[in-house]
CSV table of C-alpha atoms (C1' of nucleotides) in Angstrom, one decimal:
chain,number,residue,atom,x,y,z
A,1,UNK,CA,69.2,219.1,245.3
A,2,UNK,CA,71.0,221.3,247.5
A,3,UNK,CA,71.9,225.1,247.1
A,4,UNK,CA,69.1,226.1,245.5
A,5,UNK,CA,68.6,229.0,248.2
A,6,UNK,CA,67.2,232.4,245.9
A,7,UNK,CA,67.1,234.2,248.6
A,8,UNK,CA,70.0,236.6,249.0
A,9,UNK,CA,72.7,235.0,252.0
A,10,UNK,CA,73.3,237.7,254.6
A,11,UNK,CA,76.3,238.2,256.4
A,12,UNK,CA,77.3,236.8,260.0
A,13,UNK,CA,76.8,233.5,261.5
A,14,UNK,CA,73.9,232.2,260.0
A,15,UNK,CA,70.7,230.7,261.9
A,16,UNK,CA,69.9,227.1,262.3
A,17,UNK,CA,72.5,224.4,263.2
A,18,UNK,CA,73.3,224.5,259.6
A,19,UNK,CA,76.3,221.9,259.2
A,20,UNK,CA,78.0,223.4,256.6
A,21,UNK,CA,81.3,221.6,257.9
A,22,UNK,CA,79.7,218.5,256.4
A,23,UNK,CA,77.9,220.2,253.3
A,24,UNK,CA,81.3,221.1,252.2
A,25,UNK,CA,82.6,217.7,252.2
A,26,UNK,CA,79.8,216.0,250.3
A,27,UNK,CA,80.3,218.8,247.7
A,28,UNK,CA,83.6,217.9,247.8
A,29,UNK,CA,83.0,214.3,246.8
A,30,UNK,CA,81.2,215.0,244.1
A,31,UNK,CA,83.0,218.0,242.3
A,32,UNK,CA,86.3,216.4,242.7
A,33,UNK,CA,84.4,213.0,241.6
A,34,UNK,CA,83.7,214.9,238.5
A,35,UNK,CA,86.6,217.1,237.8
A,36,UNK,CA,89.3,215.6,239.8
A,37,UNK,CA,91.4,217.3,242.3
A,38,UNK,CA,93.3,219.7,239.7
A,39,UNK,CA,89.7,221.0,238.1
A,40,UNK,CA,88.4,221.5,240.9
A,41,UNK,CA,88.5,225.2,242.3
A,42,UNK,CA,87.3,225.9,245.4
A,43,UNK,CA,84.5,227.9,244.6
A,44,UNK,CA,82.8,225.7,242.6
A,45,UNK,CA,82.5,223.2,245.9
A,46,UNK,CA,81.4,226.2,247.9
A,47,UNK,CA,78.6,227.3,245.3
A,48,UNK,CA,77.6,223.9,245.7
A,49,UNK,CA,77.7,223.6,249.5
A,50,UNK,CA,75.6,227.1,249.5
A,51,UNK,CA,78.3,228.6,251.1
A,52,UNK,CA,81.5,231.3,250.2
A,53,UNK,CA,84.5,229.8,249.0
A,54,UNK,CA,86.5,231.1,252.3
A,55,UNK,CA,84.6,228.4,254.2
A,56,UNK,CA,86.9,226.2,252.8
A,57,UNK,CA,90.0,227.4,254.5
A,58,UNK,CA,87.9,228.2,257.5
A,59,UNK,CA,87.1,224.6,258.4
A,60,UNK,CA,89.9,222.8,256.2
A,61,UNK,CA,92.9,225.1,256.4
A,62,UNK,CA,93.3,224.7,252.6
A,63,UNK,CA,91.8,223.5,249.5
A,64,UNK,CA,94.4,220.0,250.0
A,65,UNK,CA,93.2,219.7,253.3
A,66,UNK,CA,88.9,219.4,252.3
A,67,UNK,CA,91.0,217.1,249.4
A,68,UNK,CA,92.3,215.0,252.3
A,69,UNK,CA,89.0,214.8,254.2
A,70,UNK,CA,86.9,214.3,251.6
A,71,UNK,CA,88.6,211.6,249.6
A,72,UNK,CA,91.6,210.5,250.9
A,73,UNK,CA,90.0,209.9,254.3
A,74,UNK,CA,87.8,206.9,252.7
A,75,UNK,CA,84.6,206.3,254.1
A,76,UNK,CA,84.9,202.8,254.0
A,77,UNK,CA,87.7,200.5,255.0
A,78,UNK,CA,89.0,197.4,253.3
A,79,UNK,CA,88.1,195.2,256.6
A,80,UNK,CA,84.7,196.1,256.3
A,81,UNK,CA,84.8,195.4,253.0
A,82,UNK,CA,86.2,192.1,253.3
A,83,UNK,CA,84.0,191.0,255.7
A,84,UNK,CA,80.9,191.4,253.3
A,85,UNK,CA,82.7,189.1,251.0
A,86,UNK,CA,84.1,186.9,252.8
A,87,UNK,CA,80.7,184.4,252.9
A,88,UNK,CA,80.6,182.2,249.6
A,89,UNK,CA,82.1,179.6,247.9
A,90,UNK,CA,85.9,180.1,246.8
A,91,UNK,CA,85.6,179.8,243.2
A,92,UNK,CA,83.1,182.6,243.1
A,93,UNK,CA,85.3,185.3,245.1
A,94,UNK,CA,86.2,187.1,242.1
A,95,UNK,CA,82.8,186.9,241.0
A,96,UNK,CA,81.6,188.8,244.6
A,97,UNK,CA,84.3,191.4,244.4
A,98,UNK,CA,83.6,192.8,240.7
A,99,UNK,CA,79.8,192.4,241.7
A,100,UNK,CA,80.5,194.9,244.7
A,101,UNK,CA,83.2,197.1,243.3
A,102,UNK,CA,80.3,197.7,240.0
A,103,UNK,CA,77.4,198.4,243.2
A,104,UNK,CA,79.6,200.8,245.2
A,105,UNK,CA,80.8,202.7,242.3
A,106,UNK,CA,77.5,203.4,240.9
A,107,UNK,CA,76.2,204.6,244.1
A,108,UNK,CA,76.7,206.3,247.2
A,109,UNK,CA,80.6,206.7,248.2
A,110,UNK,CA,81.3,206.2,244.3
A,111,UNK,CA,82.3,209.5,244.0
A,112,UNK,CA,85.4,209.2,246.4
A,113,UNK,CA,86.5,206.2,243.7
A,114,UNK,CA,85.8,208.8,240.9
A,115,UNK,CA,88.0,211.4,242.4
A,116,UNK,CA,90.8,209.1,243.4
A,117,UNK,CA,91.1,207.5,240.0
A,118,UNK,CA,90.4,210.9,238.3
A,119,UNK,CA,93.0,212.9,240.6
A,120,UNK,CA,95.1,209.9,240.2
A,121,UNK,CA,97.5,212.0,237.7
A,122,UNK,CA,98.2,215.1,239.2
A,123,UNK,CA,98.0,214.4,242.7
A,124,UNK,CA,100.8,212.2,244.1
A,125,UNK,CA,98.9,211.4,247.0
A,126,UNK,CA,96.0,210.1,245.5
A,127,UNK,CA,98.2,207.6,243.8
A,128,UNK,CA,99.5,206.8,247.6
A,129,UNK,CA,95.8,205.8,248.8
A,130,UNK,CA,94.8,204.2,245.6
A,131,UNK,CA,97.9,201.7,245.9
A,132,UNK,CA,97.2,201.5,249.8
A,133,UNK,CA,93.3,200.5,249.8
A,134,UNK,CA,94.5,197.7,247.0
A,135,UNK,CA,97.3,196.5,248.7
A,136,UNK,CA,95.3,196.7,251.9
A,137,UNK,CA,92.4,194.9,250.4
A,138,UNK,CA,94.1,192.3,248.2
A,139,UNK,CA,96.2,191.3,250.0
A,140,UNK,CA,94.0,190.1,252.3
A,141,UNK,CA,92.0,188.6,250.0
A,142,UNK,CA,94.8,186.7,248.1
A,143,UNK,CA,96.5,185.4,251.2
A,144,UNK,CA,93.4,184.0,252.3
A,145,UNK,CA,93.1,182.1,249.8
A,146,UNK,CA,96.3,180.8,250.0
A,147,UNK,CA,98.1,182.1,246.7
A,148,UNK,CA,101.1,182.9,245.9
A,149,UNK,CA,102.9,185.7,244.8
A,150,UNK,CA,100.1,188.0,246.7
A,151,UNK,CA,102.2,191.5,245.3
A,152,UNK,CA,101.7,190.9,241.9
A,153,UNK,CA,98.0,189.2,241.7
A,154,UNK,CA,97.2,192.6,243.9
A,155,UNK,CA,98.6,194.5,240.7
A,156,UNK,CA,97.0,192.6,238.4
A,157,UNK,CA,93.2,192.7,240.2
A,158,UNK,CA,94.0,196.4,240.7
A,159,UNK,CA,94.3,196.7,236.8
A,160,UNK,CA,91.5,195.3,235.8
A,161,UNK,CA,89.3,196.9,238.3
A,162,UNK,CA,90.5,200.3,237.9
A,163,UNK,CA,90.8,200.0,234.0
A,164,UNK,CA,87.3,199.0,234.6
A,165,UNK,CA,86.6,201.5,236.6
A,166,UNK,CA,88.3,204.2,234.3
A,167,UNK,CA,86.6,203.0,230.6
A,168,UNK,CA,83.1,202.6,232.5
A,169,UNK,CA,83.0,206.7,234.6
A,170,UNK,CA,85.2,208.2,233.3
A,171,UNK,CA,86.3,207.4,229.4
A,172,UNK,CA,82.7,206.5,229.0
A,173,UNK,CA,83.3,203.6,226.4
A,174,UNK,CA,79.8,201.7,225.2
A,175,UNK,CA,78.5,200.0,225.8
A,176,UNK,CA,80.1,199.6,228.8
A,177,UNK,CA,79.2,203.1,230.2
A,178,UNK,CA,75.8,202.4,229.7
A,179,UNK,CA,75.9,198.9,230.6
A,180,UNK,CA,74.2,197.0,233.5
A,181,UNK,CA,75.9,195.7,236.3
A,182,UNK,CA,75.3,191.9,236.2
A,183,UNK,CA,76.6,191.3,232.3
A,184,UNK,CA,79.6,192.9,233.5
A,185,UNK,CA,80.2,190.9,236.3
A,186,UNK,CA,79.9,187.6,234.5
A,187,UNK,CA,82.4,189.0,231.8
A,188,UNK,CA,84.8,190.3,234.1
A,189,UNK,CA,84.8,188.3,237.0
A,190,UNK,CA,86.7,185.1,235.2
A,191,UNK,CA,89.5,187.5,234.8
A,192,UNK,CA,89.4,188.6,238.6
A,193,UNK,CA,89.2,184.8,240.0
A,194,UNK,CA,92.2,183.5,237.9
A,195,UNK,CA,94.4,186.5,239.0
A,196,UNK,CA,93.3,185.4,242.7
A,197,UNK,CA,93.5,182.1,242.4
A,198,UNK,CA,94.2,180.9,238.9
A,199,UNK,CA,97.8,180.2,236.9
A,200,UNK,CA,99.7,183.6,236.3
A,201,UNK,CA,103.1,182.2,234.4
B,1,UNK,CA,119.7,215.5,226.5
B,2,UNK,CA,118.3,219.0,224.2
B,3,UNK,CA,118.2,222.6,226.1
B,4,UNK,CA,121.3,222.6,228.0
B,5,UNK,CA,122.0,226.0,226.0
B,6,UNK,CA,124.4,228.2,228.8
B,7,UNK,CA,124.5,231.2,226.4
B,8,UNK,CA,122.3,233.7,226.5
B,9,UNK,CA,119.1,233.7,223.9
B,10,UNK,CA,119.2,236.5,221.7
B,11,UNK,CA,116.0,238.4,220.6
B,12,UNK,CA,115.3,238.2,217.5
B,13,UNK,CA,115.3,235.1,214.5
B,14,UNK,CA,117.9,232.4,215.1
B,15,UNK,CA,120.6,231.1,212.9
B,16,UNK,CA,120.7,227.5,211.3
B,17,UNK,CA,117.4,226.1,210.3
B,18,UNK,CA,116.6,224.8,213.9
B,19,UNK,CA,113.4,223.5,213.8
B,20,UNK,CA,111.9,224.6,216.5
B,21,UNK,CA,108.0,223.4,215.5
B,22,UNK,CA,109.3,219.9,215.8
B,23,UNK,CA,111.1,220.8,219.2
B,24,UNK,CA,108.0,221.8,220.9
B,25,UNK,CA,106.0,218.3,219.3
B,26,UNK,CA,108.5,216.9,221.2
B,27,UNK,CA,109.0,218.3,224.2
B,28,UNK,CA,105.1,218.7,224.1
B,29,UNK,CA,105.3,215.1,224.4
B,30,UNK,CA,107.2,214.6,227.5
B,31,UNK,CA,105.4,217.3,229.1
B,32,UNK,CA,102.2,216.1,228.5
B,33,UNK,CA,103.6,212.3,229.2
B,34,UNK,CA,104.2,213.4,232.8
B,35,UNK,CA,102.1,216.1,234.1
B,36,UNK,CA,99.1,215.7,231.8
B,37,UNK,CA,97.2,218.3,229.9
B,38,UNK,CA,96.2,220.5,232.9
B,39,UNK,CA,99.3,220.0,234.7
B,40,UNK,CA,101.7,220.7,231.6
B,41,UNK,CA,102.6,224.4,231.8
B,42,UNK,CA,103.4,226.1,228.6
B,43,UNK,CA,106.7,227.3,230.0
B,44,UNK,CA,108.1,224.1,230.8
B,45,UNK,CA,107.2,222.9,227.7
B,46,UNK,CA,108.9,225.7,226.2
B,47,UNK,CA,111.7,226.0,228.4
B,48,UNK,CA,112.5,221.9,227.6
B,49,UNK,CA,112.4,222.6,224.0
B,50,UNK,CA,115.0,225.7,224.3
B,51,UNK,CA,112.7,228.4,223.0
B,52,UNK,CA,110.3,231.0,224.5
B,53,UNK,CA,107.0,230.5,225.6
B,54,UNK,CA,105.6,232.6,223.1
B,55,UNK,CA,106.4,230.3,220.0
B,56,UNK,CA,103.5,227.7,221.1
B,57,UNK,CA,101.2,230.6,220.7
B,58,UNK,CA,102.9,231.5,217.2
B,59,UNK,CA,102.9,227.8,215.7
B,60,UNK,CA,100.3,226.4,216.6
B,61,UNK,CA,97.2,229.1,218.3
B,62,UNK,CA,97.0,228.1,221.9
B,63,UNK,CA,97.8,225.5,224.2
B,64,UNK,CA,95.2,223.2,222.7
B,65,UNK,CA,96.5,223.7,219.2
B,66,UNK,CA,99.6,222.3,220.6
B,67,UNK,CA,98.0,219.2,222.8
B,68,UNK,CA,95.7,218.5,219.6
B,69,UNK,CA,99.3,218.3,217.1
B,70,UNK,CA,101.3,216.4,219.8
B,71,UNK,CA,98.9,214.2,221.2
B,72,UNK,CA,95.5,214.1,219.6
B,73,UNK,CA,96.9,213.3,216.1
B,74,UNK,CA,98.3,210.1,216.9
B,75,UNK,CA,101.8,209.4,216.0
B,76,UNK,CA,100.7,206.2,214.4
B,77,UNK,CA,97.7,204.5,213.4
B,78,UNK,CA,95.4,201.4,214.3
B,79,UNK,CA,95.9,200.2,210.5
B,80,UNK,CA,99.5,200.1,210.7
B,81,UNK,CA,99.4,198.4,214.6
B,82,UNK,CA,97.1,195.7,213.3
B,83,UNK,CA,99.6,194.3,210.0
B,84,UNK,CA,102.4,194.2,212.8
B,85,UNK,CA,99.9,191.9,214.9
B,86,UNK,CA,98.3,189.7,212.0
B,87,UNK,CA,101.1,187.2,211.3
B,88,UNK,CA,100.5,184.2,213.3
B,89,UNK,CA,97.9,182.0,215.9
B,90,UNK,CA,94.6,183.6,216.6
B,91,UNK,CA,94.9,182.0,219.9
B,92,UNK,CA,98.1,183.5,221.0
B,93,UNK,CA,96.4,187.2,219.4
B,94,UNK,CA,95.7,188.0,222.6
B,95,UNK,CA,99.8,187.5,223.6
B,96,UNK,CA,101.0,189.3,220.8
B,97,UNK,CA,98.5,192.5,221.8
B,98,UNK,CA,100.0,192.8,224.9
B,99,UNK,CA,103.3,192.2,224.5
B,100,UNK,CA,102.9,195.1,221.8
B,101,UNK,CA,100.7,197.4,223.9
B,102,UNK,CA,103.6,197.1,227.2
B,103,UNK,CA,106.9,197.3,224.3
B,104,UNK,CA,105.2,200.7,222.7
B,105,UNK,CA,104.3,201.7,226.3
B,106,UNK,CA,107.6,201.8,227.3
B,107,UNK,CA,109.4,202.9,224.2
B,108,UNK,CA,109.5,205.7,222.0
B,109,UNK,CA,105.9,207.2,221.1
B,110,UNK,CA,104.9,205.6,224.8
B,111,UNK,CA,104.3,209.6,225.9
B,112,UNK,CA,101.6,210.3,223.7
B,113,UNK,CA,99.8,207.2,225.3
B,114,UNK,CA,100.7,208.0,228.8
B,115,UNK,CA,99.6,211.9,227.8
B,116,UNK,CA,96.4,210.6,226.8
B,117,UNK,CA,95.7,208.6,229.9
B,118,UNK,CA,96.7,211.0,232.1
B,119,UNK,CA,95.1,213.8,230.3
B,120,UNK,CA,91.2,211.7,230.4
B,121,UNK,CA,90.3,212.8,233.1
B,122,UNK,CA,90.1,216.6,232.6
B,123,UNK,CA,90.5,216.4,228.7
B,124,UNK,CA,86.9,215.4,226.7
B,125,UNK,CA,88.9,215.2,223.6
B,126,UNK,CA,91.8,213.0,225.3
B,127,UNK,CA,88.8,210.4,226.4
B,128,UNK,CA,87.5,210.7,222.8
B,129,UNK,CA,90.6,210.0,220.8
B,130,UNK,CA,91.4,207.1,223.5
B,131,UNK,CA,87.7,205.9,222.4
B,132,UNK,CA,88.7,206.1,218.6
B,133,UNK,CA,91.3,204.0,218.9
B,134,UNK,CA,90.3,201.3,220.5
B,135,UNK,CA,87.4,201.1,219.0
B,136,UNK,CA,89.0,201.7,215.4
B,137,UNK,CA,92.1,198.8,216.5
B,138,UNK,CA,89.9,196.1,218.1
B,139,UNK,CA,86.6,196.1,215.9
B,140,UNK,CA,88.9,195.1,213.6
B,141,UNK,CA,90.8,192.5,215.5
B,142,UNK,CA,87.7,190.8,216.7
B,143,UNK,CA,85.7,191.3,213.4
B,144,UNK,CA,88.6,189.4,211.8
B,145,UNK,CA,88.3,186.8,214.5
B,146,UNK,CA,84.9,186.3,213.8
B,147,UNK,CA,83.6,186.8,217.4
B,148,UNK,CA,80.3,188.4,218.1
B,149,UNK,CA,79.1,190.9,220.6
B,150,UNK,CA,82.0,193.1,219.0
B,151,UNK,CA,81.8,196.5,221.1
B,152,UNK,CA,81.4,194.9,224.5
B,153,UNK,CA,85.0,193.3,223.9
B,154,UNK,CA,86.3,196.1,222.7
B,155,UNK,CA,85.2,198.1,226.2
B,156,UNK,CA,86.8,194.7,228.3
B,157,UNK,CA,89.8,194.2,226.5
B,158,UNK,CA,90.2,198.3,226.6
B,159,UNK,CA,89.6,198.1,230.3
B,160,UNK,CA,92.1,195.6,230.6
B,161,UNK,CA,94.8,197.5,228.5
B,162,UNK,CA,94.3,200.8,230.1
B,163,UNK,CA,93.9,199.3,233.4
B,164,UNK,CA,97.3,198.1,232.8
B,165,UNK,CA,99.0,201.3,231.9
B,166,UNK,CA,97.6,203.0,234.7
B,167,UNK,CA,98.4,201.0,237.2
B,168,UNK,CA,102.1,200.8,235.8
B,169,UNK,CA,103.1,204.3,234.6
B,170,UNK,CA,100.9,206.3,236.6
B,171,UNK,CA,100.1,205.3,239.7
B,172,UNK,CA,103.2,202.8,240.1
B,173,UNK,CA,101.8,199.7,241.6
B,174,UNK,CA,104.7,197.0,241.8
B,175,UNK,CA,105.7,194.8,241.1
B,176,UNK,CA,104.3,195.7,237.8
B,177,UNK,CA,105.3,199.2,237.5
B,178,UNK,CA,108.8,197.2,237.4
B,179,UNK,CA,108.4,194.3,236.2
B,180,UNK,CA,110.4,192.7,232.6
B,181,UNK,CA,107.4,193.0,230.2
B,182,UNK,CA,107.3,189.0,229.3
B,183,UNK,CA,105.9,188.4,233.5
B,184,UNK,CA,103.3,190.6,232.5
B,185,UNK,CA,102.4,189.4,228.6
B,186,UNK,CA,102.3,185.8,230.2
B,187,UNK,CA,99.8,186.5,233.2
B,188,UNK,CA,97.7,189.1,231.3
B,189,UNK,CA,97.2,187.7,228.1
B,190,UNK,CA,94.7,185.0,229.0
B,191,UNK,CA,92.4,187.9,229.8
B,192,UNK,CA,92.8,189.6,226.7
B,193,UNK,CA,92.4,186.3,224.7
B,194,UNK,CA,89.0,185.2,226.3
B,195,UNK,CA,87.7,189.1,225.6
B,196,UNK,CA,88.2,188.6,222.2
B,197,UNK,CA,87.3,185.1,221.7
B,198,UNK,CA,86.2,183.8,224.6
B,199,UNK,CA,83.0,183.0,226.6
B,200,UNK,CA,82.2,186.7,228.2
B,201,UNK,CA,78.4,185.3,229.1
C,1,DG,C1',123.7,244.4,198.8
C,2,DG,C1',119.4,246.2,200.3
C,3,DA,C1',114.6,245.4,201.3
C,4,DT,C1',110.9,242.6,202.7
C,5,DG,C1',109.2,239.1,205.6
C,6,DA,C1',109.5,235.5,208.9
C,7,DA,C1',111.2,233.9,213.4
C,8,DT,C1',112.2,234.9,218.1
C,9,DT,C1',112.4,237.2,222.6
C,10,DC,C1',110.7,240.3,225.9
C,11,DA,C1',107.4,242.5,228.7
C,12,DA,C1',103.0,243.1,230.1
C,13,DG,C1',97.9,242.3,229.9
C,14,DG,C1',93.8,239.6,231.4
C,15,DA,C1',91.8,236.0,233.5
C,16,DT,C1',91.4,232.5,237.1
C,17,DT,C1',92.5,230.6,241.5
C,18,DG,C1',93.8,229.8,246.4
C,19,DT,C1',94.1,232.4,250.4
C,20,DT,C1',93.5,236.1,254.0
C,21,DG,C1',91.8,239.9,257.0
C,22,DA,C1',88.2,242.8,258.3
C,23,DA,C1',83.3,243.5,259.0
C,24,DT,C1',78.9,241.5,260.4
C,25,DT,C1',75.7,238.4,262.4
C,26,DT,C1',74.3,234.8,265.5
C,27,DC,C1',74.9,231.5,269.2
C,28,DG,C1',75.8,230.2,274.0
C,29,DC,C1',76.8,231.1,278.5
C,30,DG,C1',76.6,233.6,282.7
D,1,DC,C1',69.7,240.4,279.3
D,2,DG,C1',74.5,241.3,277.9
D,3,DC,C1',78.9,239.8,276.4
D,4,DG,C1',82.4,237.1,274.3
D,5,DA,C1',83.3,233.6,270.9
D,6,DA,C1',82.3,231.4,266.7
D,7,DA,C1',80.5,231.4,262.0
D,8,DT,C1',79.9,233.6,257.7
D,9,DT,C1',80.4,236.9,253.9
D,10,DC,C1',82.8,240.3,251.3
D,11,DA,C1',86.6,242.4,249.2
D,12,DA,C1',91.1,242.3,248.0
D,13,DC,C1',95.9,240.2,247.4
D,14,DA,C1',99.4,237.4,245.5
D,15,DA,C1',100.6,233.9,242.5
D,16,DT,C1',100.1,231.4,238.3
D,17,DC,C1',99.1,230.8,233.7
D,18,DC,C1',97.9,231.6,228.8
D,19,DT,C1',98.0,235.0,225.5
D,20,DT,C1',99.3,239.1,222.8
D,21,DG,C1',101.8,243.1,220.7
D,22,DA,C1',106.0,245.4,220.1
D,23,DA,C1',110.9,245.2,219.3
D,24,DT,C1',114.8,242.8,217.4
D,25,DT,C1',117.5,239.7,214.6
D,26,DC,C1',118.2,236.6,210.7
D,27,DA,C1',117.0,234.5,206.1
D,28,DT,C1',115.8,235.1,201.4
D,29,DC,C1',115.0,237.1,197.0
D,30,DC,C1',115.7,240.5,193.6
DNA sequence: GGATGAATTCAAGGATTGTTGAATTTCGCG
DNA sequence: CGCGAAATTCAACAATCCTTGAATTCATCC
């Protein structure tokens, strides 16, 4: 792990093209990943970037603005994303997309969905990028396939993969907490195909 | 609407038996409903119920004391939600839990659920009385339905549910932060049905 | 009707947090 | 090698926020 330096820091520009510009964000993602944007304080990230808490305004202006580039700035887009799903049959699109949503929550980048769903309450914009990446995403998806009423089936796949996300990390319900990916796929992805695809009225 | 007093608050113990416990449960409520348990302020809880800040401290210890009464110690139980939901086709159980879940939601009492949701993240307790219930509500329904494999449903069909209120109180995705409740009971019923008696494997 | 006790407000304490300016050290360039 | 610019830490400030104790007013009971 990082920041386990005993020795005591000195003051002044330190040796070494230590990048502490980065350090700071991937603290970032993970503190706010576990405490949200609201329990987060700014010296927590820095003790875990190895670094003093002024850093933060130093290379970010603010503790919003290390918000906006850690997590609001996602490190993925939904393009990209598509594209990775795109190959497969049809009828098994749902199927892919819980599959990858599961993987990419569990590891790296999964704290970024953490903080977003976690800040989700206090932070108004956070709330702005969730609904974006969906929209972004699903709609996509959903016109692709050639389906109708693309706004709601976006809400509805958002709701179950957020409520998914939100029982599994962060309410930590069992045994879905605990659970493996693939059982939760089969379960869940029915639900995510006929919202795509399937009848809604 | 309560605390549109223009006079000026005396010092000192006020006339009429105003109840002024109750007030703060209430206001308490709508606080929490909006801002959540970290960003509720004690004032503006306070302030909405027409009284100083002080009398949280004086009926009920802290903060907490007052999050646990208004919110923790749910203003209705599981039991009591089940007999409402009992009468009628197991195969439309599913419809009659949703269209209950979106009604209470968005009526009276709906605060204490939207408190809880937004308070999981930074509140353990929240996420463990959010646990209790749905476990306490749907190992009953399903147990009564006869369907195996009882706490994995519980997690979906508590992913589903919760998925649902966040993305339509809290983070506002429309159409279904909008939408006439019988859109929704129609297209996300089906889920909820199959996680209770479905194939999930 | 007066005394005791409860309810309420006010003002301030104590803790935490985000932010800032000065002091200090190192890097990079000439 | 020397000098200016950038990076880093430290200490302190200002703003909140929850909490507490004293002062004040009303209710209740004898």
């Amino acid at each position: 792990m990082a920041g386990e330096d005993t020795t005591v820091r000195r003051r002044g520009r330190r040796p070494g093209g230590q990048d502490t510009r980065t350090a700071l964000i991937e603290a970032a993602r993970a503190v706010f990943g576990e405490s949200g944007f609201d329990g987060a304080t700014v010296r927590v990230i820095a003790t875990r970037a190895g670094v003093d808490a002024a850093m933060v305004n130093h290379w970010f202006g603010s503790k919003e603005g290390l918000f906006a580039q850690a997590v609001l700035k996602l490190p993925f887009d939904p393009h990209e994303l598509l594209a990775e799903l795109k190959d497969g049959p049809d009828d098994e699109f749902g199927r892919r997309i819980v599959r990858t949503f599961l993987t990419r929550w569990d590891g790296a980048g999964g704290e970024v969905f953490q903080a977003l769903v976690r800040s989700v309450a206090g932070h108004e914009q956070a709330a702005l990028v969730l609904r974006s990446f969906f929209q972004s995403f699903f709609t996509k998806v959903i016109a692709g396939l050639g389906s109708d009423r693309v706004e709601l089936r976006t809400s509805l796949c958002a709701s179950q993969l957020v409520g998914m996300g939100l029982v599994r990390y962060v309410a930590k319900f069992e045994p879905m907490a605990s659970s493996d990916i693939e059982p939760l796929v089969t379960a869940i992805a029915p639900t995510v195909q006929r919202y795509l695809t399937g009848d809604i009225d």
